[in-house]
Short mmCIF file of C-alpha atoms in Angstrom, two decimals:
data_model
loop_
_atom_site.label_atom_id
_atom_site.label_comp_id
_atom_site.label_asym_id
_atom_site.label_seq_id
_atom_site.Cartn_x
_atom_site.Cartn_y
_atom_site.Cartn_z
CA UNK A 16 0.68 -21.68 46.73
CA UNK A 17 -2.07 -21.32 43.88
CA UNK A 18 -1.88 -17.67 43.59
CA UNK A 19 1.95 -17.89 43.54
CA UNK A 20 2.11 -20.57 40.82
CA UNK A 21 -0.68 -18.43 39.03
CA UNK A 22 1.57 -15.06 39.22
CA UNK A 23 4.67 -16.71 38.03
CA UNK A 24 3.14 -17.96 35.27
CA UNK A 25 1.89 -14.57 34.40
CA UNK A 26 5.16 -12.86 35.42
CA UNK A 27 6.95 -15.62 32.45
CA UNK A 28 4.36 -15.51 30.19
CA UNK A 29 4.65 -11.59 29.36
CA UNK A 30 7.91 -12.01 27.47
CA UNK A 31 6.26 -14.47 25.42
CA UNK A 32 3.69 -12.64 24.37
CA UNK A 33 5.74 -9.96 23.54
CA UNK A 34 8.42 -12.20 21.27
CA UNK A 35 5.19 -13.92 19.34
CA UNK A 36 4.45 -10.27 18.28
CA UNK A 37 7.61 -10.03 16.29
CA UNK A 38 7.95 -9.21 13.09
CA UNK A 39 10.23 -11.52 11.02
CA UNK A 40 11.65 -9.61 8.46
CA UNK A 41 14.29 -10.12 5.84
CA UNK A 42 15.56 -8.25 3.38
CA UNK A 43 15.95 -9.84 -0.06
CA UNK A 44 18.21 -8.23 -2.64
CA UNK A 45 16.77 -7.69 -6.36
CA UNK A 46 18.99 -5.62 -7.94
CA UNK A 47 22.41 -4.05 -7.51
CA UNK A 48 21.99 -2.03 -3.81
CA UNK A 49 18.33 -2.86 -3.62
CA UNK A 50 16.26 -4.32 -1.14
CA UNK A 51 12.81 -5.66 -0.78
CA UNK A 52 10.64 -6.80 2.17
CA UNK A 53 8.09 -8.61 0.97
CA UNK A 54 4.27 -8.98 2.44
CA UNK A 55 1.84 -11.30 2.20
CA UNK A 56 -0.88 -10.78 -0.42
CA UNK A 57 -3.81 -11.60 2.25
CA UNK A 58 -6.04 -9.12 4.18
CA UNK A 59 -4.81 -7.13 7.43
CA UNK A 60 -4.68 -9.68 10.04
CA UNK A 61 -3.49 -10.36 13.82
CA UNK A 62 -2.14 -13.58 12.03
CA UNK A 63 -0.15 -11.76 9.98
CA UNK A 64 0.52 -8.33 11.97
CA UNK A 65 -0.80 -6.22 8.85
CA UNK A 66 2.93 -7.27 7.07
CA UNK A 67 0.66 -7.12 3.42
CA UNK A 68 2.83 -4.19 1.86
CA UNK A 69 6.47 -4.39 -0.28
CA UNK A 70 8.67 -1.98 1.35
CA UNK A 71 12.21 -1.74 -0.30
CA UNK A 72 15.25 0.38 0.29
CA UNK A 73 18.54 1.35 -1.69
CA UNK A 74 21.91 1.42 -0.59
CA UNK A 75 23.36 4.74 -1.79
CA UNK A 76 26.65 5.84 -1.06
CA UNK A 77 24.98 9.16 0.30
CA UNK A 78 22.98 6.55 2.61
CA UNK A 79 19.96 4.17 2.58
CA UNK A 80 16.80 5.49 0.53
CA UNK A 81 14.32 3.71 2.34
CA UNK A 82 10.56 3.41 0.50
CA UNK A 83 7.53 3.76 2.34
CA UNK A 84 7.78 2.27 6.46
CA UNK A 85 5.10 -0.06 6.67
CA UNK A 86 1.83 -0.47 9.09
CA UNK A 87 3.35 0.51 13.02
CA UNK A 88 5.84 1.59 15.08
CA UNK A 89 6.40 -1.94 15.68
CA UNK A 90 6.69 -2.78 11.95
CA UNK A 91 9.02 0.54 11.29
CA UNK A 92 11.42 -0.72 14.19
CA UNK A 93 11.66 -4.39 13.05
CA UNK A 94 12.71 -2.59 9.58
CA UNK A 95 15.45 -0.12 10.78
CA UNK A 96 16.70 -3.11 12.50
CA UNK A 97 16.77 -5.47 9.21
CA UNK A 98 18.49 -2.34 7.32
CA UNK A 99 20.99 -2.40 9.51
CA UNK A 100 21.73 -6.37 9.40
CA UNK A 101 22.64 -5.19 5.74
CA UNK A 102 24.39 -1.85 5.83
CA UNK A 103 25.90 0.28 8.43
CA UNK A 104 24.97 3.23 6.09
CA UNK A 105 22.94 5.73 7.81
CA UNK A 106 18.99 6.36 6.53
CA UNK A 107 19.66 9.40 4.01
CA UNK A 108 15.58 9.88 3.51
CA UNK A 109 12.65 8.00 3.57
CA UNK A 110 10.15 8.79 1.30
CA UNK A 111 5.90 8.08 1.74
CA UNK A 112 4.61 6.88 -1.33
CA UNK A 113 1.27 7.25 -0.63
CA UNK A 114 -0.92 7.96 2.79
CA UNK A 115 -2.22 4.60 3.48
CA UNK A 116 -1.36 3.12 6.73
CA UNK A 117 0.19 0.06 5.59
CA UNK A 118 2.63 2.14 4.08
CA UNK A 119 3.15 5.05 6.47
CA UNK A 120 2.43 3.75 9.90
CA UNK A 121 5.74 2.70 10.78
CA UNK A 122 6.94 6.65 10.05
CA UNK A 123 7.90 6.96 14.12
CA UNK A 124 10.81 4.48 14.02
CA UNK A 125 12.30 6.79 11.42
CA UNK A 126 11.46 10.39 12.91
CA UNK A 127 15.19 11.36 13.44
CA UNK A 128 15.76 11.32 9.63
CA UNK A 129 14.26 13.19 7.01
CA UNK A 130 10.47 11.79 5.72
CA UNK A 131 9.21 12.91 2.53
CA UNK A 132 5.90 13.01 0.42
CA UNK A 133 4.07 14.89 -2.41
CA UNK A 134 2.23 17.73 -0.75
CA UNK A 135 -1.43 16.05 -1.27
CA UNK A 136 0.32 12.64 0.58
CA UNK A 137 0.63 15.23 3.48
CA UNK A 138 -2.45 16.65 3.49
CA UNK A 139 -4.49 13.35 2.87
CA UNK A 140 -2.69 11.68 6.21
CA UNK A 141 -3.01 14.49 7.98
CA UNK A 142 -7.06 14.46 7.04
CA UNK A 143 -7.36 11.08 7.37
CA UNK A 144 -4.46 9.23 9.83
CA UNK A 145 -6.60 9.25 12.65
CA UNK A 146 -9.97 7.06 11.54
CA UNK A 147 -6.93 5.00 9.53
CA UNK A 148 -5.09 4.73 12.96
CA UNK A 149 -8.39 3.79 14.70
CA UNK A 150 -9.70 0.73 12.34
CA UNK A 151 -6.12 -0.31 12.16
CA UNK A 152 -6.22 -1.03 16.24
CA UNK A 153 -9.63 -2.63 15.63
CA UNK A 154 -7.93 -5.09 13.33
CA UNK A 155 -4.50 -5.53 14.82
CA UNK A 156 -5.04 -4.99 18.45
CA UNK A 157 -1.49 -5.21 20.01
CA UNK A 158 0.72 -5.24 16.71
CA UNK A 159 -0.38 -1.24 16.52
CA UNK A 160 0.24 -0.63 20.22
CA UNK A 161 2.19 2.71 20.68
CA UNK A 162 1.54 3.70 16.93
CA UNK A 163 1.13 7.22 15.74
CA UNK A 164 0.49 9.24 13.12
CA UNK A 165 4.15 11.19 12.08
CA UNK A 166 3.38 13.25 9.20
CA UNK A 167 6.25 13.42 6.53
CA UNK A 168 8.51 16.94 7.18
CA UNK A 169 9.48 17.45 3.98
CA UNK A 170 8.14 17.80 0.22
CA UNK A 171 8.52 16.14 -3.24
CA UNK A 172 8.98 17.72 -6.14
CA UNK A 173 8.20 15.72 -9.26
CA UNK A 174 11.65 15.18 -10.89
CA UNK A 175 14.49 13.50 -11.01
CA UNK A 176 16.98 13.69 -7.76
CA UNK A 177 20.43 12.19 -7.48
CA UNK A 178 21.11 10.12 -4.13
CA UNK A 179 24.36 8.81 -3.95
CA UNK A 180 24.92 7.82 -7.24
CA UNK A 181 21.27 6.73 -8.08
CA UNK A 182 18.91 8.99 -10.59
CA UNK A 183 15.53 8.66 -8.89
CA UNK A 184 12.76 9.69 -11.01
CA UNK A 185 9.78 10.96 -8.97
CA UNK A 186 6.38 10.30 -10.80
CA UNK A 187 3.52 12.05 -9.54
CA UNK A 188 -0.05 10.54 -10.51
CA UNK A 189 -3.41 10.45 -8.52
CA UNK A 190 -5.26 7.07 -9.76
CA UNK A 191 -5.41 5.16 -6.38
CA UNK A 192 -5.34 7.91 -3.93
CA UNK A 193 -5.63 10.91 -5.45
CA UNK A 194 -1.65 11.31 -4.64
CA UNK A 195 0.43 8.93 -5.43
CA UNK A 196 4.29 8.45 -5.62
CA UNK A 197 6.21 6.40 -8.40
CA UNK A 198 10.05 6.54 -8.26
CA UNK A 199 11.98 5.12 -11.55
CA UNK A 200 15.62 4.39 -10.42
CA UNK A 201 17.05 4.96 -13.38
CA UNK A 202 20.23 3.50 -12.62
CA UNK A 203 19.03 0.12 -11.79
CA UNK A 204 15.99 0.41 -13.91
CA UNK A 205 13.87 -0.71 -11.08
CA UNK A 206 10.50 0.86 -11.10
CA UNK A 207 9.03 1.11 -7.46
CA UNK A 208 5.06 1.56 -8.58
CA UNK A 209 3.96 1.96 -5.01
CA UNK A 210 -0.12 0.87 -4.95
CA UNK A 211 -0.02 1.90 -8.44
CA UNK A 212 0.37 -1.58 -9.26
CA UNK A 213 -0.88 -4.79 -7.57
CA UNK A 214 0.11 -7.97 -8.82
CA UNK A 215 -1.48 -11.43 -7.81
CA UNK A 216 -3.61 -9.69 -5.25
CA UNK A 217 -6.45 -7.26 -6.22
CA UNK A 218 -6.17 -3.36 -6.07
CA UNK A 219 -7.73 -1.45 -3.18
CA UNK A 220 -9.94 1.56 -4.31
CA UNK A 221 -11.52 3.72 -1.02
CA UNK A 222 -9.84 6.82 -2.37
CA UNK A 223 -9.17 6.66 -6.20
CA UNK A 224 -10.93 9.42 -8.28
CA UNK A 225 -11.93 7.17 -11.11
CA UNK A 226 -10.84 3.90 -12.55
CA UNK A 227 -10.21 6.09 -15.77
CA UNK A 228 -7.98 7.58 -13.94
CA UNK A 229 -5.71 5.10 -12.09
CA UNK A 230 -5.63 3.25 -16.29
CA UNK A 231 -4.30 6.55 -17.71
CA UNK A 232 -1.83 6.37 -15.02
CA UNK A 233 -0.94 2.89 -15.86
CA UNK A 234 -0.13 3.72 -19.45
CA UNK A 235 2.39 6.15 -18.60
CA UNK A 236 4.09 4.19 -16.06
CA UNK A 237 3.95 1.33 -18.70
CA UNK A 238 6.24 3.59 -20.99
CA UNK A 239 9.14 3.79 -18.15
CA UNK A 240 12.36 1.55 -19.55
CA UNK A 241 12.04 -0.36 -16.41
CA UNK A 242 14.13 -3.80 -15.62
CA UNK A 243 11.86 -5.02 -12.65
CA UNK A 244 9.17 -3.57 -11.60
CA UNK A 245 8.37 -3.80 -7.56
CA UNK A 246 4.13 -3.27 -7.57
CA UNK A 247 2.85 -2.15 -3.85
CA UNK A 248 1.35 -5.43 -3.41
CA UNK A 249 2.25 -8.86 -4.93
CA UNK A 250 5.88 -10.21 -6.35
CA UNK A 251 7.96 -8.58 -8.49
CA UNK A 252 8.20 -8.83 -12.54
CA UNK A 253 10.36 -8.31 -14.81
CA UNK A 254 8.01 -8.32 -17.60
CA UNK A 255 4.52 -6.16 -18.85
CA UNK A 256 2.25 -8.70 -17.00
CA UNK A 257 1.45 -6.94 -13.78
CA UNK A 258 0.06 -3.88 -16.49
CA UNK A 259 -2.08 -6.16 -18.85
CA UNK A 260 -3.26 -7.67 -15.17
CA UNK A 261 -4.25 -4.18 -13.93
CA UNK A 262 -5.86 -2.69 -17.40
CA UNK A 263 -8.04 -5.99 -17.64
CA UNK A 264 -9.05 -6.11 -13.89
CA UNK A 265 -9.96 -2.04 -14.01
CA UNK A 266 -11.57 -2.55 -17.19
CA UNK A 267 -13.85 -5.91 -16.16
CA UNK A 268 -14.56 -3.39 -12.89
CA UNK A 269 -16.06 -0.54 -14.76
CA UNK A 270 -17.63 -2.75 -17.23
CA UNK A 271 -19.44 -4.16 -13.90
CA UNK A 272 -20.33 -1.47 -12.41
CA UNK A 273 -21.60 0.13 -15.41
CA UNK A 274 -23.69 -2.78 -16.76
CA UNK A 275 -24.93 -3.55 -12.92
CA UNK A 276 -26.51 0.79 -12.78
CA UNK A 277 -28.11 -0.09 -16.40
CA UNK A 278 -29.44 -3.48 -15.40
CA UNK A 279 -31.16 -1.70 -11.99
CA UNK A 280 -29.01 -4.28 -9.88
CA UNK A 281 -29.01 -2.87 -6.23
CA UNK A 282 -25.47 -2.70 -4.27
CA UNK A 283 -25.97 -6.26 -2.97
CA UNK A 284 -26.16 -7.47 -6.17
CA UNK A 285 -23.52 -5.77 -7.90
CA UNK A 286 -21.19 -7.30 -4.52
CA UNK A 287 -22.68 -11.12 -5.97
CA UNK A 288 -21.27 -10.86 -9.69
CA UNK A 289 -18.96 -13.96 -10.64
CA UNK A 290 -15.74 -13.84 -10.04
CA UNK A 291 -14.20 -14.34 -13.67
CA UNK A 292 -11.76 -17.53 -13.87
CA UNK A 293 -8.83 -15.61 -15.16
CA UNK A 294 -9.08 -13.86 -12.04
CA UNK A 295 -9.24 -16.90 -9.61
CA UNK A 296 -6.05 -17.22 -8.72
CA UNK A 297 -5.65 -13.44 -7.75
CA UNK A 298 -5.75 -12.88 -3.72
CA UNK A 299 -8.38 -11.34 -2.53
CA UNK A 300 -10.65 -10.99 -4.96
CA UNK A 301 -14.22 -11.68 -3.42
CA UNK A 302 -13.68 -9.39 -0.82
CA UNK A 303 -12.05 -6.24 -2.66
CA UNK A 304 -15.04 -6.45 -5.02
CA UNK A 305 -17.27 -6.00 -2.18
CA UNK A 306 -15.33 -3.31 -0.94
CA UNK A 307 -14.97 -1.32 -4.29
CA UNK A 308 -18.91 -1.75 -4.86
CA UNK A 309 -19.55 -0.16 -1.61
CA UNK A 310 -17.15 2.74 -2.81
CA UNK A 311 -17.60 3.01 -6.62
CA UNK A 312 -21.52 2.30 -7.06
CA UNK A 313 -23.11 5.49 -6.04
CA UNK A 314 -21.03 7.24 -8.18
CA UNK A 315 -21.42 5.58 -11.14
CA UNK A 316 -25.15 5.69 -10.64
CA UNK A 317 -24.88 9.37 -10.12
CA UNK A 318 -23.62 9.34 -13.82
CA UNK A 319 -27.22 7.55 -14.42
CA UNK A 320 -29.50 8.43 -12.72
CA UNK A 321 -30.58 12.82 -11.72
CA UNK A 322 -31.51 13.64 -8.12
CA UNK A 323 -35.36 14.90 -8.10
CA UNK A 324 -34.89 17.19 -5.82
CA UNK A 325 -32.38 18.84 -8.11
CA UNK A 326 -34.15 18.89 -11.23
CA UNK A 327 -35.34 21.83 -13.25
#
């Protein structure tokens, strides 16, 4: 009688665990045929089922324009599903901002339709998908189950290309990945700024080429005649504030990191530097500075400091 209790309990318990692993998404509509899915600014979590990126889509009337898919199959599926609670619209394209799993992962649930991406986006996920795929099942565990890598088919040209009645600027710039997708509806003057732009929750940097970089990015996005601006992370805006945020966190970083190489401070210390209180009340602070010492640091030393064994 025990072991049948024990494997009807187990038999009812697997749909449960299935529905708790459900992501609850809805759309919320910013601008005339626009969309947005908003994550949370935390950390990838099984709490939270990685949900930490904006993903946003535009009703065309070629067809949806969906931007970037999210972190899994499961993720990608819950959205194609939410879409169509909206529109009955077919997907027209879906285009990868950027490689980064949170933003590409959920490519699978869209690989009947056309996926696009600069050519480096391509290359990048192709180089890369698999360590992001395995330290994404580390952290998620079942939320990634059945996730893939699905590289984008198709490429993007930097430009502007009509959808449907929409003008989509495509913005090519480099400072957080090395390839990195803006698109400026200029219709709607919504300005989708991809990981470009964090707001309220601080930037990410494993794979920019230079803070100098990423800010000279920043000052030509800045010049778009944007409305609302949707950042990769954080809320939207309608105003300049996610920009001044951005060019006075990047600047306070290399300031850091610069002063920490002259000063002789090792890694460890560098990681220990106060948190400025104008920055308190952005997400995850603590923990990306850790993360961008550990990535930055030996470079910025290398500007310093000469190799022996490579001198004259």
């Amino acid at each position: 009688m025990r072991l049948f209790s024990l494997l009807v309990a187990t038999i009812f318990s697997l749909p449960l665990a299935a529905a708790e692993l459900a992501y609850e998404l809805e759309p919320r509509q910013i601008a005339a045929d626009t969309w947005l899915l908003e994550g949370s600014t935390e950390n990838f979590a099984a709490s939270n089922g990685g949900n930490i990126v904006n993903v946003a889509f535009i009703v065309t009337d070629a067809g949806v324009v969906l931007i970037d898919t999210g972190i899994s199959r499961r993720y990608g599926e819950a959205l194609r599903a939410a879409i169509g609670r909206v529109t009955d619209k077919s997907i027209a394209l879906v285009i990868n901002t950027h490689h980064h799993p949170d933003h590409v992962f959920g490519n699978q649930a869209f690989s009947d339709v056309p996926i696009a991406s600069l050519a480096h986006t391509r290359e990048l996920l192709m180089e890369q998908g698999g360590a992001f795929a395995d330290n994404m099942y580390r952290l998620l565990g079942d939320w990634m189950r059945g996730t893939e890598v699905l590289l984008p088919g198709e490429t993007l040209e930097p430009g502007v290309r009509e959808i449907g009645g929409h003008r989509l600027q495509l913005l090519a710039f480099s400072g957080h990945t090395g390839a990195d997708l803006a698109i400026f509806d200029q219709t709607t003057g919504v300005l989708f700024a991809a990981d470009l732009v964090f707001y309220q929750r601080a930037l990410t940097t494993p794979q920019t080429p230079g803070l100098d970089v990423w800010l000279a990015d920043l000052e030509a996005l800045e010049k778009l005649p944007y409305r609302l601006l949707v950042p990769g992370h954080g809320p939207v805006a309608t105003g300049r504030e996610p920009f001044a945020q951005m060019r006075d966190y990047l600047g306070w970083l290399d300031g850091l990191l610069r002063a920490a190489v002259a000063e002789g401070q090792d890694m460890n210390e560098a990681m220990r530097a106060p948190i400025p209180a104008r920055f308190a009340a952005i997400s995850q602070t603590r923990f990306e500075l850790t993360r961008t010492v550990s990535h930055l640091y030996p470079k910025y030393e290398a500007r310093v400091f000469q190799r022996v064994d490579r001198q004259d």
